[in-house]
Short mmCIF file of N, CA and C in Angstrom, two decimals:
data_model
loop_
_atom_site.label_atom_id
_atom_site.label_comp_id
_atom_site.label_asym_id
_atom_site.label_seq_id
_atom_site.Cartn_x
_atom_site.Cartn_y
_atom_site.Cartn_z
N UNK A 1229 3.55 -15.35 9.58
CA UNK A 1229 2.86 -14.08 9.62
C UNK A 1229 1.47 -14.29 10.22
N UNK A 1230 1.07 -13.40 11.07
CA UNK A 1230 -0.24 -13.46 11.72
C UNK A 1230 -1.35 -13.40 10.68
N UNK A 1231 -2.27 -14.35 10.72
CA UNK A 1231 -3.33 -14.43 9.72
C UNK A 1231 -4.25 -13.21 9.74
N UNK A 1232 -4.44 -12.59 10.89
CA UNK A 1232 -5.27 -11.38 10.95
C UNK A 1232 -4.62 -10.26 10.15
N UNK A 1233 -3.30 -10.15 10.24
CA UNK A 1233 -2.57 -9.14 9.47
C UNK A 1233 -2.64 -9.45 7.98
N UNK A 1234 -2.52 -10.72 7.64
CA UNK A 1234 -2.63 -11.14 6.23
C UNK A 1234 -4.00 -10.75 5.68
N UNK A 1235 -5.04 -11.06 6.41
CA UNK A 1235 -6.40 -10.77 5.94
C UNK A 1235 -6.64 -9.26 5.83
N UNK A 1236 -6.12 -8.49 6.76
CA UNK A 1236 -6.26 -7.03 6.66
C UNK A 1236 -5.54 -6.51 5.43
N UNK A 1237 -4.37 -7.07 5.13
CA UNK A 1237 -3.62 -6.65 3.95
C UNK A 1237 -4.37 -6.95 2.67
N UNK A 1238 -4.88 -8.16 2.55
CA UNK A 1238 -5.63 -8.53 1.35
C UNK A 1238 -6.92 -7.71 1.23
N UNK A 1239 -7.57 -7.48 2.35
CA UNK A 1239 -8.79 -6.67 2.34
C UNK A 1239 -8.49 -5.25 1.87
N UNK A 1240 -7.39 -4.69 2.36
CA UNK A 1240 -7.02 -3.33 1.97
C UNK A 1240 -6.71 -3.23 0.48
N UNK A 1241 -6.25 -4.31 -0.11
CA UNK A 1241 -5.90 -4.31 -1.53
C UNK A 1241 -7.04 -4.78 -2.42
N UNK A 1242 -8.24 -4.86 -1.86
CA UNK A 1242 -9.38 -5.39 -2.62
C UNK A 1242 -10.10 -4.34 -3.47
N UNK A 1243 -9.62 -3.09 -3.45
CA UNK A 1243 -10.23 -2.07 -4.29
C UNK A 1243 -9.16 -1.43 -5.17
N UNK A 1244 -9.58 -1.08 -6.36
CA UNK A 1244 -8.65 -0.47 -7.32
C UNK A 1244 -8.07 0.83 -6.79
N UNK A 1245 -8.88 1.63 -6.12
CA UNK A 1245 -8.38 2.92 -5.64
C UNK A 1245 -7.25 2.75 -4.64
N UNK A 1246 -7.35 1.78 -3.75
CA UNK A 1246 -6.26 1.57 -2.77
C UNK A 1246 -5.02 0.99 -3.43
N UNK A 1247 -5.20 0.15 -4.43
CA UNK A 1247 -4.04 -0.36 -5.17
C UNK A 1247 -3.35 0.80 -5.90
N UNK A 1248 -4.14 1.70 -6.48
CA UNK A 1248 -3.56 2.85 -7.17
C UNK A 1248 -2.80 3.76 -6.21
N UNK A 1249 -3.33 3.96 -5.02
CA UNK A 1249 -2.63 4.76 -4.01
C UNK A 1249 -1.31 4.11 -3.64
N UNK A 1250 -1.34 2.82 -3.39
CA UNK A 1250 -0.12 2.09 -3.02
C UNK A 1250 0.90 2.16 -4.16
N UNK A 1251 0.44 1.98 -5.38
CA UNK A 1251 1.34 2.04 -6.54
C UNK A 1251 1.96 3.43 -6.67
N UNK A 1252 1.15 4.48 -6.52
CA UNK A 1252 1.66 5.84 -6.61
C UNK A 1252 2.72 6.09 -5.55
N UNK A 1253 2.43 5.69 -4.33
CA UNK A 1253 3.41 5.90 -3.26
C UNK A 1253 4.69 5.12 -3.50
N UNK A 1254 4.56 3.91 -4.03
CA UNK A 1254 5.74 3.08 -4.28
C UNK A 1254 6.60 3.63 -5.41
N UNK A 1255 5.97 4.21 -6.42
CA UNK A 1255 6.72 4.62 -7.60
C UNK A 1255 7.11 6.09 -7.60
N UNK A 1256 6.31 6.96 -6.98
CA UNK A 1256 6.55 8.40 -7.12
C UNK A 1256 6.84 9.15 -5.84
N UNK A 1257 6.54 8.58 -4.70
CA UNK A 1257 6.76 9.31 -3.45
C UNK A 1257 8.24 9.38 -3.12
N UNK A 1258 8.70 10.54 -2.67
CA UNK A 1258 10.08 10.60 -2.19
C UNK A 1258 10.22 9.76 -0.91
N UNK A 1259 11.42 9.45 -0.50
CA UNK A 1259 11.62 8.60 0.68
C UNK A 1259 10.90 9.09 1.94
N UNK A 1260 10.79 10.41 2.10
CA UNK A 1260 10.12 10.92 3.29
C UNK A 1260 8.60 10.82 3.21
N UNK A 1261 8.06 10.57 2.02
CA UNK A 1261 6.63 10.39 1.84
C UNK A 1261 6.00 11.48 1.00
N UNK A 1262 4.70 11.38 0.81
CA UNK A 1262 3.95 12.30 -0.03
C UNK A 1262 2.74 12.82 0.76
N UNK A 1263 2.45 14.10 0.61
CA UNK A 1263 1.30 14.72 1.27
C UNK A 1263 0.01 14.18 0.67
N UNK A 1264 -1.01 14.07 1.51
CA UNK A 1264 -2.29 13.55 1.03
C UNK A 1264 -2.88 14.44 -0.06
N UNK A 1265 -2.69 15.73 0.05
CA UNK A 1265 -3.20 16.64 -1.00
C UNK A 1265 -2.56 16.35 -2.33
N UNK A 1266 -1.27 16.05 -2.34
CA UNK A 1266 -0.56 15.72 -3.58
C UNK A 1266 -1.05 14.38 -4.15
N UNK A 1267 -1.31 13.43 -3.26
CA UNK A 1267 -1.84 12.13 -3.70
C UNK A 1267 -3.21 12.35 -4.34
N UNK A 1268 -4.06 13.13 -3.68
CA UNK A 1268 -5.41 13.39 -4.20
C UNK A 1268 -5.36 14.04 -5.57
N UNK A 1269 -4.48 15.02 -5.76
CA UNK A 1269 -4.36 15.69 -7.06
C UNK A 1269 -3.90 14.72 -8.14
N UNK A 1270 -2.87 13.94 -7.84
CA UNK A 1270 -2.33 12.99 -8.83
C UNK A 1270 -3.35 11.96 -9.27
N UNK A 1271 -4.18 11.52 -8.33
CA UNK A 1271 -5.14 10.46 -8.64
C UNK A 1271 -6.53 10.99 -8.97
N UNK A 1272 -6.75 12.30 -8.80
CA UNK A 1272 -8.06 12.86 -9.07
C UNK A 1272 -9.13 12.34 -8.13
N UNK A 1273 -8.77 12.26 -6.85
CA UNK A 1273 -9.67 11.71 -5.83
C UNK A 1273 -10.02 12.82 -4.84
N UNK A 1274 -11.26 12.83 -4.37
CA UNK A 1274 -11.66 13.78 -3.34
C UNK A 1274 -10.87 13.52 -2.06
N UNK A 1275 -10.51 14.60 -1.35
CA UNK A 1275 -9.68 14.49 -0.16
C UNK A 1275 -10.32 13.60 0.91
N UNK A 1276 -11.64 13.71 1.12
CA UNK A 1276 -12.26 12.90 2.17
C UNK A 1276 -12.27 11.42 1.79
N UNK A 1277 -12.45 11.12 0.52
CA UNK A 1277 -12.38 9.73 0.05
C UNK A 1277 -10.96 9.19 0.23
N UNK A 1278 -9.98 10.01 -0.13
CA UNK A 1278 -8.59 9.59 0.00
C UNK A 1278 -8.23 9.32 1.45
N UNK A 1279 -8.69 10.16 2.36
CA UNK A 1279 -8.39 9.96 3.78
C UNK A 1279 -8.88 8.61 4.26
N UNK A 1280 -10.06 8.22 3.82
CA UNK A 1280 -10.60 6.91 4.21
C UNK A 1280 -9.74 5.79 3.64
N UNK A 1281 -9.33 5.93 2.38
CA UNK A 1281 -8.52 4.90 1.74
C UNK A 1281 -7.15 4.79 2.41
N UNK A 1282 -6.55 5.92 2.73
CA UNK A 1282 -5.25 5.91 3.40
C UNK A 1282 -5.35 5.30 4.79
N UNK A 1283 -6.46 5.56 5.49
CA UNK A 1283 -6.67 4.96 6.80
C UNK A 1283 -6.73 3.44 6.70
N UNK A 1284 -7.43 2.93 5.69
CA UNK A 1284 -7.53 1.48 5.49
C UNK A 1284 -6.14 0.88 5.22
N UNK A 1285 -5.37 1.53 4.36
CA UNK A 1285 -4.02 1.04 4.06
C UNK A 1285 -3.11 1.11 5.28
N UNK A 1286 -3.29 2.14 6.08
CA UNK A 1286 -2.50 2.30 7.29
C UNK A 1286 -2.84 1.22 8.32
N UNK A 1287 -4.13 0.96 8.52
CA UNK A 1287 -4.55 -0.08 9.46
C UNK A 1287 -4.06 -1.46 9.02
N UNK A 1288 -3.94 -1.65 7.72
CA UNK A 1288 -3.44 -2.92 7.18
C UNK A 1288 -1.92 -2.98 7.20
N UNK A 1289 -1.29 -1.93 7.69
CA UNK A 1289 0.17 -1.85 7.80
C UNK A 1289 0.88 -1.86 6.45
N UNK A 1290 0.21 -1.36 5.42
CA UNK A 1290 0.82 -1.27 4.10
C UNK A 1290 1.33 0.14 3.82
N UNK A 1291 0.86 1.10 4.58
CA UNK A 1291 1.27 2.50 4.44
C UNK A 1291 1.60 3.05 5.82
N UNK A 1292 2.67 3.81 5.89
CA UNK A 1292 3.06 4.49 7.12
C UNK A 1292 2.79 5.98 6.94
N UNK A 1293 2.59 6.67 8.04
CA UNK A 1293 2.43 8.11 7.96
C UNK A 1293 3.21 8.78 9.07
N UNK A 1294 3.54 10.05 8.80
CA UNK A 1294 4.32 10.82 9.76
C UNK A 1294 3.92 12.28 9.63
N UNK A 1295 3.68 12.91 10.76
CA UNK A 1295 3.32 14.32 10.75
C UNK A 1295 4.57 15.15 10.46
N UNK A 1296 4.39 16.16 9.58
CA UNK A 1296 5.47 17.09 9.24
C UNK A 1296 4.87 18.48 9.32
N UNK A 1297 4.94 19.09 10.51
CA UNK A 1297 4.28 20.38 10.72
C UNK A 1297 2.78 20.19 10.67
N UNK A 1298 2.12 20.89 9.75
CA UNK A 1298 0.67 20.77 9.61
C UNK A 1298 0.28 19.70 8.60
N UNK A 1299 1.26 19.12 7.95
CA UNK A 1299 0.99 18.10 6.92
C UNK A 1299 1.25 16.71 7.47
N UNK A 1300 0.69 15.73 6.78
CA UNK A 1300 0.98 14.33 7.07
C UNK A 1300 1.55 13.74 5.80
N UNK A 1301 2.69 13.08 5.94
CA UNK A 1301 3.35 12.45 4.80
C UNK A 1301 3.09 10.94 4.85
N UNK A 1302 2.76 10.37 3.70
CA UNK A 1302 2.46 8.94 3.59
C UNK A 1302 3.51 8.27 2.71
N UNK A 1303 3.87 7.04 3.09
CA UNK A 1303 4.81 6.25 2.29
C UNK A 1303 4.47 4.77 2.47
N UNK A 1304 4.94 3.97 1.54
CA UNK A 1304 4.71 2.53 1.61
C UNK A 1304 5.51 1.95 2.77
N UNK A 1305 4.90 1.04 3.49
CA UNK A 1305 5.61 0.28 4.53
C UNK A 1305 6.23 -0.91 3.83
N UNK A 1306 7.45 -0.75 3.37
CA UNK A 1306 8.13 -1.76 2.57
C UNK A 1306 8.23 -3.11 3.28
N UNK A 1307 8.53 -3.07 4.56
CA UNK A 1307 8.73 -4.32 5.32
C UNK A 1307 7.45 -5.15 5.36
N UNK A 1308 6.33 -4.52 5.66
CA UNK A 1308 5.07 -5.26 5.75
C UNK A 1308 4.54 -5.65 4.37
N UNK A 1309 4.75 -4.81 3.37
CA UNK A 1309 4.34 -5.18 2.01
C UNK A 1309 5.14 -6.39 1.54
N UNK A 1310 6.43 -6.42 1.86
CA UNK A 1310 7.27 -7.56 1.49
C UNK A 1310 6.83 -8.81 2.24
N UNK A 1311 6.48 -8.67 3.51
CA UNK A 1311 6.02 -9.82 4.29
C UNK A 1311 4.72 -10.40 3.71
N UNK A 1312 3.82 -9.54 3.28
CA UNK A 1312 2.57 -10.00 2.67
C UNK A 1312 2.85 -10.71 1.35
N UNK A 1313 3.75 -10.16 0.57
CA UNK A 1313 4.14 -10.78 -0.70
C UNK A 1313 4.79 -12.14 -0.46
N UNK A 1314 5.69 -12.20 0.51
CA UNK A 1314 6.35 -13.46 0.84
C UNK A 1314 5.35 -14.51 1.29
N UNK A 1315 4.39 -14.10 2.11
CA UNK A 1315 3.36 -15.03 2.55
C UNK A 1315 2.61 -15.61 1.35
N UNK A 1316 2.20 -14.75 0.45
CA UNK A 1316 1.44 -15.19 -0.71
C UNK A 1316 2.24 -16.18 -1.55
N UNK A 1317 3.50 -15.87 -1.79
CA UNK A 1317 4.33 -16.76 -2.61
C UNK A 1317 4.64 -18.08 -1.91
N UNK A 1318 4.98 -18.02 -0.64
CA UNK A 1318 5.40 -19.23 0.07
C UNK A 1318 4.24 -20.10 0.51
N UNK A 1319 3.17 -19.48 0.98
CA UNK A 1319 2.07 -20.26 1.55
C UNK A 1319 0.98 -20.59 0.54
N UNK A 1320 0.90 -19.83 -0.53
CA UNK A 1320 -0.20 -20.02 -1.48
C UNK A 1320 0.27 -20.37 -2.89
N UNK A 1321 1.54 -20.15 -3.18
CA UNK A 1321 1.98 -20.38 -4.55
C UNK A 1321 3.26 -21.17 -4.67
N UNK A 1322 3.79 -21.64 -3.59
CA UNK A 1322 5.05 -22.36 -3.65
C UNK A 1322 6.21 -21.39 -3.70
N UNK A 1323 7.39 -21.91 -3.62
CA UNK A 1323 8.60 -21.10 -3.69
C UNK A 1323 8.80 -20.67 -5.13
N UNK A 1324 8.64 -19.39 -5.39
CA UNK A 1324 8.82 -18.87 -6.75
C UNK A 1324 10.30 -18.58 -6.97
N UNK A 1325 10.87 -19.17 -8.00
CA UNK A 1325 12.28 -18.93 -8.30
C UNK A 1325 12.44 -18.04 -9.53
N UNK A 1326 11.40 -17.88 -10.30
CA UNK A 1326 11.44 -16.99 -11.45
C UNK A 1326 10.07 -16.37 -11.64
N UNK A 1327 10.04 -15.37 -12.51
CA UNK A 1327 8.77 -14.71 -12.78
C UNK A 1327 7.85 -15.67 -13.52
N UNK A 1328 6.54 -15.65 -13.16
CA UNK A 1328 5.60 -16.52 -13.85
C UNK A 1328 5.45 -16.09 -15.32
N UNK A 1329 5.19 -17.07 -16.16
CA UNK A 1329 4.99 -16.77 -17.57
C UNK A 1329 3.53 -16.99 -17.92
N UNK A 1330 3.04 -16.23 -18.88
CA UNK A 1330 1.66 -16.38 -19.33
C UNK A 1330 1.60 -17.41 -20.45
N UNK A 1331 0.56 -18.21 -20.40
CA UNK A 1331 0.36 -19.18 -21.47
C UNK A 1331 -0.38 -18.50 -22.61
N UNK A 1332 -0.02 -18.83 -23.81
CA UNK A 1332 -0.72 -18.28 -24.98
C UNK A 1332 -2.13 -18.87 -25.04
N UNK A 1333 -3.06 -18.04 -25.46
CA UNK A 1333 -4.46 -18.49 -25.54
C UNK A 1333 -4.69 -19.35 -26.76
#
């Protein structure tokens, strides 16, 4: 995976608000995507702030968008999110064969 793409992905995920947007789209958006107004309402975020966050996620190739009439629908870019996850596991954490376990304090 291109390191510039990796760095853009990690940078895009460096704020809680963008992680929340990605999580919402992954868990609640229909396959065709979710309107930005609906995302803003669900997360209680101002529309102009959301637009900036969606642009960052889009530039990092973690979110795709498509115009639908006067609306724009956003959805997770599953392929690129999976590639970023694979990079992290293979290049930074070894080949993961099972879920990590937490050690008791």
